[in-house]
Coordinates of C-alpha atoms in Angstrom, one line a residue:
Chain T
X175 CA 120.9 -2.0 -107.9
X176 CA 124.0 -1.2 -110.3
X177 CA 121.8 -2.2 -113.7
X178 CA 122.0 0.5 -115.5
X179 CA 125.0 0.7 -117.9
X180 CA 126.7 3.9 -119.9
X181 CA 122.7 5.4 -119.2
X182 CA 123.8 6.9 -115.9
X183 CA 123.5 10.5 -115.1
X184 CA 127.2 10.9 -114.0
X185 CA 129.7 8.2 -115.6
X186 CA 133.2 8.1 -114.5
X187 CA 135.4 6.5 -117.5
X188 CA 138.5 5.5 -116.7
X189 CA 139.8 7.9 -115.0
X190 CA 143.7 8.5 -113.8
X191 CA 145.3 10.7 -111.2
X192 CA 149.2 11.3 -110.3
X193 CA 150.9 13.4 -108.5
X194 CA 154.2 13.6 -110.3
X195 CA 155.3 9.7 -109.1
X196 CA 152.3 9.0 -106.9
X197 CA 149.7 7.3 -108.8
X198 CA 146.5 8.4 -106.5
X199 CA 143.9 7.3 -109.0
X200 CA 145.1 4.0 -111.9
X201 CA 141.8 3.3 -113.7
X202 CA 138.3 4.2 -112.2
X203 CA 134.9 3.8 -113.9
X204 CA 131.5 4.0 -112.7
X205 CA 128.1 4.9 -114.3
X206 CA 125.6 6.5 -111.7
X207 CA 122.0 6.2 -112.8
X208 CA 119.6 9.7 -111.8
X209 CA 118.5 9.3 -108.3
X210 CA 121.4 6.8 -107.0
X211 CA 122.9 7.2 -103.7
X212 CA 126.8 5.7 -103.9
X213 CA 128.4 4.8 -100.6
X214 CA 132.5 5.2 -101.6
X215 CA 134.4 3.8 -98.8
X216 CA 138.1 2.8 -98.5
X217 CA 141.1 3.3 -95.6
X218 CA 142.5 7.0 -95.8
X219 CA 145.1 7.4 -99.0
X220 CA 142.6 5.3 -101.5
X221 CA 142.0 7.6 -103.5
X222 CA 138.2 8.5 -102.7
X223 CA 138.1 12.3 -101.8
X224 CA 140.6 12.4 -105.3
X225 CA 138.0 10.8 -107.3
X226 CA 135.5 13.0 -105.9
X227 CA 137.2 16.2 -106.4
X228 CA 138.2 15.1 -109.8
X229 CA 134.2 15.2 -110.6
X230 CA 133.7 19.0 -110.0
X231 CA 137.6 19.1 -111.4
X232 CA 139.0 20.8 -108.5
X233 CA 141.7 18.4 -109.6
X234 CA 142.3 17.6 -113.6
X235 CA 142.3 14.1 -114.2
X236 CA 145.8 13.0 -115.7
X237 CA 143.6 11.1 -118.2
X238 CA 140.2 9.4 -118.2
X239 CA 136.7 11.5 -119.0
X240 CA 134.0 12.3 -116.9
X241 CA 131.0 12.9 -117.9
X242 CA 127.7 15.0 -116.2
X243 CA 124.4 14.5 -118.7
X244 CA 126.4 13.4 -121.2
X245 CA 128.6 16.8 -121.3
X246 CA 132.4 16.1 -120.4
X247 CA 133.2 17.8 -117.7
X248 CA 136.4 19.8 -117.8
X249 CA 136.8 19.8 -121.2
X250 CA 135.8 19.7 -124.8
X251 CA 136.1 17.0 -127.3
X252 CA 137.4 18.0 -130.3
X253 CA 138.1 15.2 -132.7
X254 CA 138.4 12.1 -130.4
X255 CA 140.6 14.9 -128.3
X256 CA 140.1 16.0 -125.4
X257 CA 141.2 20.0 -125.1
X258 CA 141.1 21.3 -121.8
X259 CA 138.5 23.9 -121.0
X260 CA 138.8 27.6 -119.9
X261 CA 138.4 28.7 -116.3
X262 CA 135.2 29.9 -116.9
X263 CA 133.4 27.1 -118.6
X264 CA 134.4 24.8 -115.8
X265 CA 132.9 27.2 -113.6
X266 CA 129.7 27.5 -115.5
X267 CA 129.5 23.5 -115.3
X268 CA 130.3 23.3 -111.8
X269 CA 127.1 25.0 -110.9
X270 CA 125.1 21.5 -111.5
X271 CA 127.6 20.0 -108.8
X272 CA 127.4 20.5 -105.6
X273 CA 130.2 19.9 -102.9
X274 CA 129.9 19.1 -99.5
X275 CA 133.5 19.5 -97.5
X276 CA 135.0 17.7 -94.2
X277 CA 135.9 21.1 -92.9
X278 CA 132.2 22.8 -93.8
X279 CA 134.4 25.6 -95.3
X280 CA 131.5 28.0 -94.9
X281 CA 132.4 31.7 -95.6
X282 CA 133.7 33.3 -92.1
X283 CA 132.3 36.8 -93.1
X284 CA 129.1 35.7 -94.1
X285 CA 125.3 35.1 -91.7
X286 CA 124.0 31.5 -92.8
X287 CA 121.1 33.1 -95.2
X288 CA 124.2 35.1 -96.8
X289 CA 126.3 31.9 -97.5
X290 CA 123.6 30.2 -99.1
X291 CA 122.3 32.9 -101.4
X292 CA 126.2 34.2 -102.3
X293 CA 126.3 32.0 -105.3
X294 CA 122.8 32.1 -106.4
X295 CA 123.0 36.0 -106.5
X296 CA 126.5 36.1 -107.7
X297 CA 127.1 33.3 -110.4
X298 CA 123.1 32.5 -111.3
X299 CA 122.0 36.5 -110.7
X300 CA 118.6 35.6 -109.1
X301 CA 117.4 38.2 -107.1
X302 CA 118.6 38.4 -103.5
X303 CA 114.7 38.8 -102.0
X304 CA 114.2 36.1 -104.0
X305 CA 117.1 34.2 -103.5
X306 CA 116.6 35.0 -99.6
X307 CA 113.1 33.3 -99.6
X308 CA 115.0 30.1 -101.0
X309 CA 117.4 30.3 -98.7
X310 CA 115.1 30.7 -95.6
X311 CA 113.3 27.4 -97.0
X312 CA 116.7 25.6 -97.6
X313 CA 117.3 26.6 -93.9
X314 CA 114.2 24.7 -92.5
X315 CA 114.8 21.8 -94.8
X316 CA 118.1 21.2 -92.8
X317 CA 116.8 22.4 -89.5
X318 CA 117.6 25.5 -89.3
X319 CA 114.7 27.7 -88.7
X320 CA 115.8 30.9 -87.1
X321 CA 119.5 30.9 -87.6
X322 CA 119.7 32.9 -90.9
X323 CA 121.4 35.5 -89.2
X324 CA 123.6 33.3 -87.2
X325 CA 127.6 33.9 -87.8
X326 CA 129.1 30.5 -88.6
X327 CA 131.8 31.1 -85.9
X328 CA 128.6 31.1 -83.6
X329 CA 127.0 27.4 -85.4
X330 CA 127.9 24.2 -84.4
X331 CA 129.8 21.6 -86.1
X332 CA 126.4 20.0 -87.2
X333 CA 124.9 23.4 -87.9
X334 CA 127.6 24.3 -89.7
X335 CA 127.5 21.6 -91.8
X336 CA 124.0 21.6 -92.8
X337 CA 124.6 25.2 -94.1
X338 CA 126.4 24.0 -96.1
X339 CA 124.4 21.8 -97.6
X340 CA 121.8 23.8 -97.8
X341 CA 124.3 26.4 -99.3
X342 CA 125.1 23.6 -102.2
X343 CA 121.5 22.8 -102.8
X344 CA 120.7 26.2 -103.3
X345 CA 122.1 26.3 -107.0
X346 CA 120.0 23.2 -107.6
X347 CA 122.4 21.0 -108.4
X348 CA 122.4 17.7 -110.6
X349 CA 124.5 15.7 -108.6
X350 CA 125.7 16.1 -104.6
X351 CA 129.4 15.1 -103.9
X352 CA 129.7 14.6 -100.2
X353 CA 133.4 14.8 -99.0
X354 CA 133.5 12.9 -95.4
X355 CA 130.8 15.3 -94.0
X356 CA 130.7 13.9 -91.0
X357 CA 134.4 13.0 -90.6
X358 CA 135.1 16.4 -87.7
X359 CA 131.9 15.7 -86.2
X360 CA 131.3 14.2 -82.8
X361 CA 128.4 11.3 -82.9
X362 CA 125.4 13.3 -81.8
X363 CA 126.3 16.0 -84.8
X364 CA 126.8 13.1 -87.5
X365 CA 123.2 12.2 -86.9
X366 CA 122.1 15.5 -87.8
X367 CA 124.1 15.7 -90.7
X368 CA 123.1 12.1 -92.2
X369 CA 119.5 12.6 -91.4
X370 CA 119.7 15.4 -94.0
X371 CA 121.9 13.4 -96.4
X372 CA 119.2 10.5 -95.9
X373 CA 116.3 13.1 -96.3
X374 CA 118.2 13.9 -99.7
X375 CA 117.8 10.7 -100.8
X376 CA 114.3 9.5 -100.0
X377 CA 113.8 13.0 -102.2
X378 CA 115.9 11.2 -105.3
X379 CA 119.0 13.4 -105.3
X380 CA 122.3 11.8 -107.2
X381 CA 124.8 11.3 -104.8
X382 CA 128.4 10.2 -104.5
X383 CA 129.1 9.9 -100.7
X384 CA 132.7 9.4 -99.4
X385 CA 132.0 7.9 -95.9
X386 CA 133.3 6.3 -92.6
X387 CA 129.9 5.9 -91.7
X388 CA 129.2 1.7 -92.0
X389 CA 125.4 2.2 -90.7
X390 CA 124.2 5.1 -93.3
X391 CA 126.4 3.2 -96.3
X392 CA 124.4 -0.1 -94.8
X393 CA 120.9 1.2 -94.7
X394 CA 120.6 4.6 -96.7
X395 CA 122.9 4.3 -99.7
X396 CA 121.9 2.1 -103.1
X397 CA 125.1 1.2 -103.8
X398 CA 128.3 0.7 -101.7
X399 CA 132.1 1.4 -104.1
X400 CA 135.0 -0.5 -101.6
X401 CA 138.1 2.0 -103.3
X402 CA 141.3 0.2 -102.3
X403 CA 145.2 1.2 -103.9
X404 CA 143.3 4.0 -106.7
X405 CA 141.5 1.2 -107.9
X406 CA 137.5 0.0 -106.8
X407 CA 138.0 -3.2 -105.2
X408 CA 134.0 -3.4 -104.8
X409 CA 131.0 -2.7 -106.2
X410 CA 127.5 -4.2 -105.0
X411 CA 124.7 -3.0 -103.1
X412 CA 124.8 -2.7 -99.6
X413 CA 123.2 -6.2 -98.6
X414 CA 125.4 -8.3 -100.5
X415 CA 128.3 -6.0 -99.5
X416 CA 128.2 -6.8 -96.3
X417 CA 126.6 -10.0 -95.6
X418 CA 127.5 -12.0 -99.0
X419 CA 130.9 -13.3 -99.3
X420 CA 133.1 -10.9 -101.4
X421 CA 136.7 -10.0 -102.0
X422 CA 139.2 -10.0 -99.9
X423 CA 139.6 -6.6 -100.2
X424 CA 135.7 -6.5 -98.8
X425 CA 136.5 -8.9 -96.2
X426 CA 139.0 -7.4 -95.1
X427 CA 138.0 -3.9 -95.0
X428 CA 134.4 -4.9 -93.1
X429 CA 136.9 -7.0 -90.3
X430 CA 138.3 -3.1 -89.2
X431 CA 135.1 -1.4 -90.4
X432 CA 132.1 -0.5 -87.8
X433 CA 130.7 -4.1 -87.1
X434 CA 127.1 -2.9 -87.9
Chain B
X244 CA 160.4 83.6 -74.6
X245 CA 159.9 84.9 -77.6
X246 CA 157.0 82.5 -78.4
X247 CA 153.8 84.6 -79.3
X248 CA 150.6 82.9 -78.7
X249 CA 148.4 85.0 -80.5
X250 CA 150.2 84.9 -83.9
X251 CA 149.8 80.8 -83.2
X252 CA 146.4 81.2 -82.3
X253 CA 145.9 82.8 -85.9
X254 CA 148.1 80.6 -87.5
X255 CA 145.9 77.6 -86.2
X256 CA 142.4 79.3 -87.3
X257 CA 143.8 80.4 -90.7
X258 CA 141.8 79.4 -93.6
X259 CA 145.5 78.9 -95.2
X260 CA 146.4 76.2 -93.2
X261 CA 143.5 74.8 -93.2
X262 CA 143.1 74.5 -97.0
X263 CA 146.6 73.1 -96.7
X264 CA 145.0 70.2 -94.4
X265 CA 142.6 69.6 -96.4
X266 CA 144.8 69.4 -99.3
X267 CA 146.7 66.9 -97.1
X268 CA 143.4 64.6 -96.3
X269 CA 142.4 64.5 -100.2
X270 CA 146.1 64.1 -101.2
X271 CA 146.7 60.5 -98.4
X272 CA 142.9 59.4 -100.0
X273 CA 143.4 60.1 -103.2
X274 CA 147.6 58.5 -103.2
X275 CA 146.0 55.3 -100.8
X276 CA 143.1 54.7 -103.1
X277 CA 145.3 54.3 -106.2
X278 CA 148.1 52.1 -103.8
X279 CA 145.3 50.1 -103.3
X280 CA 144.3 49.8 -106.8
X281 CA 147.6 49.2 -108.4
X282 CA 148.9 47.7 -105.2
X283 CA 145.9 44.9 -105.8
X284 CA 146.8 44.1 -109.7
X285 CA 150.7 44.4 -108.1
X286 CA 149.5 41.4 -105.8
X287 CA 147.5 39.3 -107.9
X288 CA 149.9 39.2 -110.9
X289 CA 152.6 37.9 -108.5
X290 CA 150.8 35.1 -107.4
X291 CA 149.6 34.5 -110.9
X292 CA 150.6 31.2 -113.0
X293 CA 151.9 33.1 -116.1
X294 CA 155.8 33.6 -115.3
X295 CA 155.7 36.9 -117.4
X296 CA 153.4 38.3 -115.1
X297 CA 154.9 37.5 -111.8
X298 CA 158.1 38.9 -113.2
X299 CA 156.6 41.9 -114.3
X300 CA 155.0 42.5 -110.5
X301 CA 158.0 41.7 -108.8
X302 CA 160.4 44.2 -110.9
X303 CA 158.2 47.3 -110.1
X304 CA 157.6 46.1 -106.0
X305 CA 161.7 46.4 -106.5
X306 CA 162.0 49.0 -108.6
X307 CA 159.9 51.8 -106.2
X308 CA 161.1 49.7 -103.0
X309 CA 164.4 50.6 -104.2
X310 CA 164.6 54.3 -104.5
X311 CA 163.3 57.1 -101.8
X312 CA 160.2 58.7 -102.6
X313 CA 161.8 61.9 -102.5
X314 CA 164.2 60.9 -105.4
X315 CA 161.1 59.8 -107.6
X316 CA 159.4 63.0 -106.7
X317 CA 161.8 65.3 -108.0
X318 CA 162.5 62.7 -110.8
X319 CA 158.8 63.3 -111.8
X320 CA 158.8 67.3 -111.3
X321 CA 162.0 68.2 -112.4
X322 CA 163.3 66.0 -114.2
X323 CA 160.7 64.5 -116.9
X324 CA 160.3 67.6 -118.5
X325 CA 163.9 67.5 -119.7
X326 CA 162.6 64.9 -122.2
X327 CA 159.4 66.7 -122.9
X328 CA 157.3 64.8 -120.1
X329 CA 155.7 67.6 -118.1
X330 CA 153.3 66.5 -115.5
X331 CA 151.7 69.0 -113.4
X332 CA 151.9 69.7 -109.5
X333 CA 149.1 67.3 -109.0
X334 CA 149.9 64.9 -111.3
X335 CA 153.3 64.1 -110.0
X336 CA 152.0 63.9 -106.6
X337 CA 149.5 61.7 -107.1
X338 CA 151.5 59.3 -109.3
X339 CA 155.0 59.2 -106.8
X340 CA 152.8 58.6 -103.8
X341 CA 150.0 56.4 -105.2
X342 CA 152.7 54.2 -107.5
X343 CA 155.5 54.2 -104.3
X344 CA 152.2 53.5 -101.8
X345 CA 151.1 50.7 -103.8
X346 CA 154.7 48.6 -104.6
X347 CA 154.5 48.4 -100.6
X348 CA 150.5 47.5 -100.1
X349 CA 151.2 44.9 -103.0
X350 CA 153.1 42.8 -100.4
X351 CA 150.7 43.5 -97.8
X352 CA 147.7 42.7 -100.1
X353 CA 149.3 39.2 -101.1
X354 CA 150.4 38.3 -97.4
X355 CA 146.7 38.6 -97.0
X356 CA 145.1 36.9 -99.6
X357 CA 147.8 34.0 -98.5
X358 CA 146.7 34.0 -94.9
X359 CA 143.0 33.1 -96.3
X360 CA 142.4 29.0 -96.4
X361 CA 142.5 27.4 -99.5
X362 CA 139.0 25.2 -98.1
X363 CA 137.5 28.9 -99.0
X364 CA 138.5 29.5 -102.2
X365 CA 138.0 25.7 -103.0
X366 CA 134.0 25.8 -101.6
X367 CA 133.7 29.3 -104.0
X368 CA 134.7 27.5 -106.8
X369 CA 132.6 24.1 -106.0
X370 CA 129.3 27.0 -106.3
X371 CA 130.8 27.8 -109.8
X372 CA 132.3 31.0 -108.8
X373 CA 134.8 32.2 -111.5
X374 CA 138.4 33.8 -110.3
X375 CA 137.0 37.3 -109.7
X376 CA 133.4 36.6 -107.8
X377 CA 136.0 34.0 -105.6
X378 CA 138.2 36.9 -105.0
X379 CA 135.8 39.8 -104.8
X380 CA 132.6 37.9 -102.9
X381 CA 135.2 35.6 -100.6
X382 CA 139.0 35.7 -100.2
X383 CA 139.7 40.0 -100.2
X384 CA 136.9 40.7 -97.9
X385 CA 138.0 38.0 -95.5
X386 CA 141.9 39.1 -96.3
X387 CA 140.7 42.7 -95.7
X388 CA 140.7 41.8 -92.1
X389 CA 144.3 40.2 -92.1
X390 CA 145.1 44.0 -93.9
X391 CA 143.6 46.5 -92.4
X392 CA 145.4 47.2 -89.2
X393 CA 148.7 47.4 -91.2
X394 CA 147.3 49.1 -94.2
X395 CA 146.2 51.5 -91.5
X396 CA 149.7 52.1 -90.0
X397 CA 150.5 52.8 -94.1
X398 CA 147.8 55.4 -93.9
X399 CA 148.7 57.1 -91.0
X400 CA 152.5 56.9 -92.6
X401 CA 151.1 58.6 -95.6
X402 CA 149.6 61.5 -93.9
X403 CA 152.6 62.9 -92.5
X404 CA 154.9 61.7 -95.4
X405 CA 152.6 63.7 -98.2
X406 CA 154.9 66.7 -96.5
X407 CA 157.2 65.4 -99.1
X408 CA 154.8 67.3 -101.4
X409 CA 155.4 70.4 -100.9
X410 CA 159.0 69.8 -102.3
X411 CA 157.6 69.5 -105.5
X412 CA 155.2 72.8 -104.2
X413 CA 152.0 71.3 -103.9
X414 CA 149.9 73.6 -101.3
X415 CA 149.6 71.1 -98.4
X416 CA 149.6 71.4 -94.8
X417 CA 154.0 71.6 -94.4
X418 CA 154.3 74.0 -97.2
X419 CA 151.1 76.3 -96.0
X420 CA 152.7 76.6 -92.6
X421 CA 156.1 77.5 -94.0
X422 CA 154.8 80.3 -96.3
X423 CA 152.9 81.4 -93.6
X424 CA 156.2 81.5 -91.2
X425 CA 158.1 83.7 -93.7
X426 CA 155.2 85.9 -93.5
X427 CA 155.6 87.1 -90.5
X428 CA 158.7 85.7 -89.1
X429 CA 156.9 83.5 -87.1
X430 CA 158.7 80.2 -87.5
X431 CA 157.8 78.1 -84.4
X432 CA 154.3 78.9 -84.2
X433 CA 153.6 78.2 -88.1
X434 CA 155.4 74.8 -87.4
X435 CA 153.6 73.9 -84.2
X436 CA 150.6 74.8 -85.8
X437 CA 150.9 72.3 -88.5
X438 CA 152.1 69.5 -86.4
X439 CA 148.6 70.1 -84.6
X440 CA 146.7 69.5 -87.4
X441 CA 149.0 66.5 -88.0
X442 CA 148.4 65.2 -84.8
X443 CA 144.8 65.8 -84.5
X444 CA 144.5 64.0 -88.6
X445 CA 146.3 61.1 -87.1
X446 CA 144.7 60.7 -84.0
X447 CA 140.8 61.3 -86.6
X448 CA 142.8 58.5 -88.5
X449 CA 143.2 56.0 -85.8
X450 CA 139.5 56.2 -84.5
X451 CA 138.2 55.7 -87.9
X452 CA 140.6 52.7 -88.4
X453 CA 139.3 51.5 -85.0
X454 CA 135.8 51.2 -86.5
X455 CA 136.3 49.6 -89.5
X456 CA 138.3 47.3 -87.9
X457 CA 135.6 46.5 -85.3
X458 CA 133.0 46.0 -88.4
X459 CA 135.4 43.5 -90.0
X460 CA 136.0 41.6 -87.3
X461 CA 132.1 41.7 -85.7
X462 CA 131.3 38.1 -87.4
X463 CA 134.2 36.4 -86.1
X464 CA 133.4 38.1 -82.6
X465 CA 132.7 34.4 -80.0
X466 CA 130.3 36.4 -77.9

C-alpha cells in the first residue's frame, strides 16, 4: 500500500518537535501518495496530534520540512535554507488543509450554514449565495439536511462534528487532517462521524487520521502509522498490521488496543 | 416651600436643556466610540509578541489610569495653549473622554478576547484565516458578549460623568441647567430638571443595553 516513494502528495521529512527539554517529535518521515487514507495511532503523549498540527503549522517544527504539492509548508527555501514565512503566506497555504478537531471547535455565534461558508466568503471571497448553495450541499453530504440554521449549542456531539467537516471541506482542501474526531463522542455519535470520514475516502480524499478507533483503522484506512516515543514504530497496511507479526511496539500496542 | 413647579415645568420643556441633552447623548457616543477604538489597538498591542508594543500599551493604560479626568481636562483646555497647543471646546472633550474611556475599555477588551478559547482561534486559522478575519469574523464578536454588560456599566458611567464638560464650558446637559438656574434664580428646579433627563438617558441606556445583550447571547440560548 505504502509504494510510492518522495511521489506523495504530502511528505513529512524528518521532522522534529521540542518543547524547550521535552522532545515531542525526534525524527518523523512519511510520504503520503494523493488519495491515501493514513490511520496514526499511538498511546496519548506520542506525539501524533503534534505531528499533525505541525502539517497545517499550528506548531513550527523545530527542524525537519514538510512539504504539500511539493511547496514547503511554513516556509521558503532560500539557498538550502529554510526562512520562516510571514503570517500571511502560512495562512494562504493553510487553505488546501483542512483540520478536523477533538473538541469540534465550531464557532459559538455562528448557524451551521454560517460556519461553513465563514471562510469561503472571508479568506477565498466567493459569494455568500454562492457559497450558501455549497454549504447547503456540504450539509447533506454529512447528513445534515435541514439544520443550516441550527445554533451549534443546539447540535449534537455528532452533529456538531460533521459541521465541521463539512465546514473544512468547504475550502476544498488537498489534504484532511483529522485530530481524534471521535475521541468526546459516545459510540452511537462515532459511527456518524466515521461513516463520513469513510464516505471521504471511498471519494479519494488524502487523509492523515489520528485515531483510537481499531475497527475504522482496520477496515477503512490504507495505511496504519503505530507513533510510539516521537518516533513511528510502524508502518504497514492494515492487514499485515494486525494479523502479521510485527514489532514489539505493534504487539504490544494491539494487546491494550480494541481486540477487533 | 419655596419650590416653584412651574418654573421646573419650563425648565424641563426648554429647548435649552434639551439641546444640552442632546449634546450629552452625541458627546457619551461620540467619547465611547473612540474608547472603543483606541481602547481596541490599546488591547491588542498588549497582548502582542513585540515587547515594544506591549510596553507602549501598558504605559498609556497607566498613564490616564493614573490621573483624574478632571485634571486632564483642564490640562487639555487651559493648559496646552500655554505652549501654543490650542484645542477647541470640542476637541478637548472629545479627546479627555475618548482617550481616558479607552485606557479603561482596553483592559476590559483584553479580559475579553482572553475569556474566548484558544480551540476558536486555532479552527480560524486551520480555514486560513489571517490575524484580523480571526479576530474580526471570530474571537471579538464572541468576546463582545464577555464585554458588553460591563462596557455598558462604562456607558452609563460616561453619561453622567460628561458633566465634567462643562468645566471646560462645553454646552451639555449640567452646564445648560446651571445657566438656566442663574437665570432666574431658580437653582433647585434647573438641577432637578437635569437630573431627570439624566435619569430618564440612563434608564433609555439600560433598555437598549438589554437588547443588545439579548441578540448576543440569542445563539447560545439552550431552548
Amino acid at each position: 500500500m505504502n509504494e510510492a516513494q518522495g511521489a506523495g502528495i504530502l511528505r513529512i521529512c524528518d521532522v522534529h518537535k521540542s518543547y524547550g527539554a521535552n522532545r515531542v517529535l525526534s525524527g518523523v518521515s512519511l510520504d503520503v501518495p494523493k488519495g491515501q487514507v493514513v490511520a496514526i495511532l499511538g498511546r496519548s503523549g506520542c506525539g501524533k496530534s503534534t505531528l499533525l498540527r505541525c502539517v497545517n503549522h499550528l506548531e513550527e517544527p523545530t527542524s525537519g520540512r514538510i512539504y504539500l504539492d511539493q511547496v514547503l509548508i511554513g516556509g521558503r527555501e532560500d539557498k538550502g535554507l529554510v526562512r520562516r514565512m510571514n503570517q500571511n503566506d502560512i495562512a494562504r497555504q493553510r487553505r488546501q488543509i483542512g483540520m478536523v478537531f477533538q473538541s469540534f471547535n465550531l464557532f459559538p455565534h455562528m448557524t451551521a450554514l454560517q460556519n461553513i461558508i465563514a471562510a469561503p466568503v472571508a479568506v477565498l471571497g466567493h459569494p455568500p449565495e454562492q457559497a450558501s448553495d455549497e454549504a447547503r450541499a456540504l450539509l447533506d453530504r454529512v447528513g445534515l439536511q435541514g439544520k443550516a440554521s441550527a445554533y451549534p449549542g443546539r447540535l449534537s456531539g455528532g452533529q456538531q462534528q460533521r459541521v465541521a467537516i463539512a465546514r473544512a471541506l468547504a475550502m476544498k482542501p488537498e489534504v484532511m487532517l483529522f485530530d481524534e474526531p471521535t475521541s468526546s463522542l459516545d459510540p452511537e455519535m462515532t459511527q456518524e462521524v466515521l461513516q463520513v470520514i469513510t464516505s471521504l475516502a471511498a471519494e479519494g480524499m488524502t487523509m492523515l487520521v489520528v485515531t483510537h478507533e481499531m475497527r475504522f483503522a482496520r477496515h477503512v484506512a490504507h495505511r496504519v502509522v503505530l507513533m510510539h516515543g516521537g518516533k513511528i514504530a510502524e508502518d504497514a497496511g492494515p492487514t499485515e498490521f494486525f494479523d502479521a507479526a510485527l514489532g514489539d511496539a505493534a504487539r504490544a500496542f494491539r494487546g491494550i488496543g480494541a481486540g477487533s | 416651600m419655596n419650590w416653584s413647579w412651574s418654573s421646573f415645568w419650563d425648565f424641563l420643556l426648554s429647548p435649552y436643556l434639551l439641546r444640552g441633552a442632546w449634546t450629552t447623548v452625541w458627546l457619551t457616543v461620540a467619547a465611547m466610540s473612540i474608547g472603543l477604538l483606541v481602547g481596541s489597538a490599546a488591547a491588542l498591542m498588549k497582548m502582542a509578541a513585540n515587547p515594544l508594543l506591549r510596553w507602549v500599551a501598558s504605559f498609556y493604560i497607566w498613564l490616564w489610569r493614573a490621573t483624574p479626568l478632571l485634571v486632564q481636562l483642564v490640562i487639555l483646555y487651559t493648559g496646552l495653549p500655554q505652549i501654543g497647543i490650542r484645542l477647541n471646546v470640542v476637541e478637548c472633550a472629545l479627546i479627555g473622554f475618548g482617550l481616558n474611556e479607552a485606557a479603561y475599555l482596553a483592559e476590559l477588551i483584553r479580559a475579553g478576547i482572553r475569556s474566548i478559547d484558544r480551540g476558536q482561534v486555532e479552527a480560524a486559522k486551520a480555514l486560513g484565516m489571517n490575524f484580523a478575519k480571526t479576530m474580526r469574523i471570530v474571537v471579538l464578536p464572541q468576546a463582545a458578549r464577555v464585554i458588553v454588560p460591563p462596557l455598558g456599566n462604562q456607558f452609563n458611567g460616561m453619561l453622567k460623568i460628561s458633566s465634567l464638560a462643562s468645566v471646560v464650558t462645553m454646552q451639555e446637559l449640567l452646564r445648560s441647567a446651571q445657566q438656566l438656574a442663574q437665570l432666574e434664580f431658580r437653582v433647585l428646579e434647573a438641577y432637578v430638571a437635569a437630573a431627570v433627563y439624566y435619569i430618564a438617558l440612563t434608564t433609555l441606556w439600560g433598555e437598549i443595553q438589554r437588547r443588545i445583550e439579548a441578540a448576543l447571547d440569542r445563539p447560545f440560548r439552550v431552548s
